[in-house]
Amino acid sequence: MSEKELIEACQKGVRKAQQLLYDRYSPKMFGLCRRYLRKREDAEDVLIDGFYKVLTHIQQYQGNGSFEGWIRRIMVNEALMFLRKRQPFQWTDELHPNMDMQYRASIEDELAAQDILRLLNDLPPGYRTIFNLYVIEGYKHREIADMLGISINTSKSQLILAKKRLRAMVIKNEGGRVGSE
């Protein structure tokens, strides 16, 4: 079944199509949820809530842009709402405006995906969320600031501090296992 046919069938409420949509997109979306949430059970809850929203609001998808991207945005929003409800963000102070905002070569390309997930799980929720939104999801600092109700500079400083913390964790764990299970 093509994506277009699948969407149309889901818009008509066909149960088999809804199951197929879930089966097709849930593995990737679960990975997205796990990047934001430390506990597997929390990620599963967000995934289920996210797919409930996808299926109850599928009439709103007009075919503009990627369908997977539309689902992804719903999942990110669900993860952020979950974090706001259960784990209020604790932001660190913003970096001094004159501080050098440059950062050397990124570490995210040097690690396997599983290692990154382990490292992200060890970051505080604020760092982890900003890192995910900026580096992995590709949001701009202005968009992140609007989503989270923070300043653009707070978003930038959280990203810099997250990368510094990740770098320190990588250096500390070099040669051994990265992060904790």
Coordinates of C-alpha atoms in Angstrom, one line a residue:
M1 CA 0.0 0.0 0.0
S2 CA 1.4 3.4 -1.0
E3 CA 1.8 6.2 1.6
K4 CA -1.0 8.1 -0.1
E5 CA -3.4 5.2 -0.1
L6 CA -2.5 4.5 3.6
I7 CA -3.2 8.1 4.6
E8 CA -6.5 8.1 2.7
A9 CA -7.6 4.8 4.3
C10 CA -6.6 6.1 7.8
Q11 CA -8.6 9.3 7.1
K12 CA -11.6 7.0 6.4
G13 CA -11.0 5.1 9.7
V14 CA -10.0 1.8 8.3
R15 CA -8.5 -0.2 11.2
K16 CA -6.1 -2.3 9.2
A17 CA -4.6 0.9 7.6
Q18 CA -4.2 2.4 11.1
Q19 CA -2.3 -0.7 12.3
L20 CA -0.2 -0.6 9.1
L21 CA 0.6 3.1 9.7
Y22 CA 1.6 2.3 13.3
D23 CA 3.7 -0.7 12.2
R24 CA 5.4 1.3 9.5
Y25 CA 6.4 4.4 11.5
S26 CA 6.5 3.3 15.1
P27 CA 10.1 2.0 15.1
K28 CA 11.5 5.2 13.9
M29 CA 9.3 7.3 16.1
F30 CA 10.1 5.2 19.1
G31 CA 13.8 6.0 18.5
L32 CA 12.9 9.7 18.5
C33 CA 11.0 9.4 21.8
R34 CA 13.9 7.5 23.4
R35 CA 16.2 10.4 22.5
Y36 CA 14.1 12.7 24.6
L37 CA 13.1 10.4 27.5
R38 CA 15.4 8.4 29.7
K39 CA 12.9 5.7 30.7
R40 CA 11.7 3.2 28.0
E41 CA 8.3 3.2 29.6
D42 CA 8.0 7.0 29.3
A43 CA 9.0 6.8 25.6
E44 CA 6.4 4.1 25.0
D45 CA 3.7 6.3 26.7
V46 CA 4.7 9.3 24.5
L47 CA 4.7 7.1 21.4
I48 CA 1.2 5.8 22.1
D49 CA -0.1 9.3 22.9
G50 CA 1.6 10.6 19.7
F51 CA 0.1 8.0 17.5
Y52 CA -3.3 8.6 19.1
K53 CA -2.9 12.3 18.0
V54 CA -1.7 11.3 14.6
L55 CA -4.8 9.1 14.0
T56 CA -7.3 11.5 15.5
H57 CA -5.9 14.5 13.6
I58 CA -5.0 12.8 10.3
Q59 CA -7.7 14.8 8.5
Q60 CA -5.5 17.8 9.1
Y61 CA -2.7 16.4 7.0
Q62 CA -3.1 18.1 3.6
G63 CA -0.3 16.4 1.8
N64 CA 2.0 19.4 2.0
G65 CA 5.4 18.3 3.0
S66 CA 6.6 14.9 4.2
F67 CA 4.0 12.8 6.0
E68 CA 6.8 11.3 8.1
G69 CA 7.9 14.8 9.0
W70 CA 4.3 15.6 10.1
I71 CA 4.3 12.6 12.4
R72 CA 7.8 13.5 13.6
R73 CA 6.6 17.0 14.6
I74 CA 3.7 15.5 16.6
M75 CA 6.0 13.1 18.4
V76 CA 8.5 15.9 19.3
N77 CA 5.7 18.0 20.6
E78 CA 4.3 15.1 22.7
A79 CA 7.8 14.4 24.1
L80 CA 8.2 18.1 25.0
M81 CA 4.8 18.2 26.7
F82 CA 5.7 15.1 28.6
L83 CA 8.9 16.6 29.8
R84 CA 7.2 19.9 30.8
K85 CA 4.6 18.0 32.9
R86 CA 6.8 15.5 34.6
Q87 CA 10.3 16.9 34.5
P88 CA 10.4 20.7 34.7
F89 CA 13.5 22.0 32.8
Q90 CA 16.3 23.4 34.9
W91 CA 18.2 25.8 32.7
T92 CA 21.7 26.9 33.6
D93 CA 22.6 30.5 33.3
E94 CA 23.2 31.9 29.9
L95 CA 26.8 32.2 28.7
H96 CA 28.3 35.6 28.8
P97 CA 27.5 37.4 25.5
N98 CA 31.2 38.0 24.7
M99 CA 32.1 34.4 25.3
D100 CA 33.4 32.6 22.1
M101 CA 30.4 30.7 20.7
Q102 CA 32.5 28.6 18.4
Y103 CA 32.8 25.0 19.1
R104 CA 35.3 22.6 17.6
A105 CA 34.5 19.5 15.6
S106 CA 31.3 17.9 16.6
I107 CA 31.4 14.5 18.3
E108 CA 28.0 13.3 17.1
D109 CA 29.5 12.1 13.8
E110 CA 32.2 10.1 15.7
L111 CA 29.9 7.8 17.7
A112 CA 27.6 5.0 16.9
A113 CA 23.9 5.8 17.4
Q114 CA 23.6 3.5 20.5
D115 CA 26.5 5.3 22.1
I116 CA 24.9 8.7 21.5
L117 CA 21.7 7.4 23.1
R118 CA 23.6 6.3 26.1
L119 CA 25.4 9.6 26.4
L120 CA 22.2 11.6 25.9
N121 CA 20.5 9.6 28.7
D122 CA 23.2 10.9 31.0
L123 CA 22.6 14.6 30.2
P124 CA 20.3 16.7 32.3
P125 CA 16.8 17.1 30.6
G126 CA 17.4 20.7 29.5
Y127 CA 20.7 19.9 27.7
R128 CA 19.3 16.7 26.2
T129 CA 16.2 18.4 24.9
I130 CA 18.1 21.3 23.3
F131 CA 20.7 19.0 21.8
N132 CA 18.0 16.8 20.3
L133 CA 16.0 19.7 18.9
Y134 CA 19.0 21.4 17.4
V135 CA 21.4 18.7 16.3
I136 CA 19.1 15.8 15.5
E137 CA 15.8 17.4 14.6
G138 CA 17.3 20.4 12.9
Y139 CA 15.3 23.2 14.5
K140 CA 16.8 26.7 14.7
H141 CA 17.5 28.4 18.0
R142 CA 14.6 30.8 17.5
E143 CA 12.2 27.9 16.9
I144 CA 13.5 26.1 20.0
A145 CA 13.2 29.3 22.1
D146 CA 9.6 29.6 21.0
M147 CA 8.7 26.0 21.6
L148 CA 10.2 26.0 25.1
G149 CA 9.5 29.5 26.2
I150 CA 13.2 30.4 26.7
S151 CA 15.5 33.0 25.1
I152 CA 17.5 32.3 22.0
N153 CA 20.7 32.8 24.0
T154 CA 19.5 30.2 26.6
S155 CA 19.0 27.8 23.7
K156 CA 22.5 28.5 22.3
S157 CA 24.2 28.3 25.7
Q158 CA 22.4 25.0 26.6
L159 CA 23.6 23.5 23.3
I160 CA 27.2 24.7 23.9
L161 CA 27.1 23.3 27.4
A162 CA 25.5 20.0 26.2
K163 CA 28.3 19.6 23.7
K164 CA 31.0 20.3 26.3
R165 CA 29.4 17.8 28.7
L166 CA 29.2 15.2 25.9
R167 CA 32.8 15.8 24.9
A168 CA 33.9 15.4 28.6
M169 CA 31.9 12.2 28.8
V170 CA 33.4 10.8 25.6
I171 CA 36.9 11.6 26.8
K172 CA 36.2 10.1 30.2
N173 CA 34.9 6.9 28.6
E174 CA 37.4 6.6 25.8
G175 CA 38.5 3.1 25.4
G176 CA 35.7 1.7 27.5
R177 CA 32.0 1.5 27.4
V178 CA 30.2 4.8 26.9
G179 CA 27.5 6.0 29.3
S180 CA 25.3 3.9 31.4
E181 CA 22.6 1.4 30.5

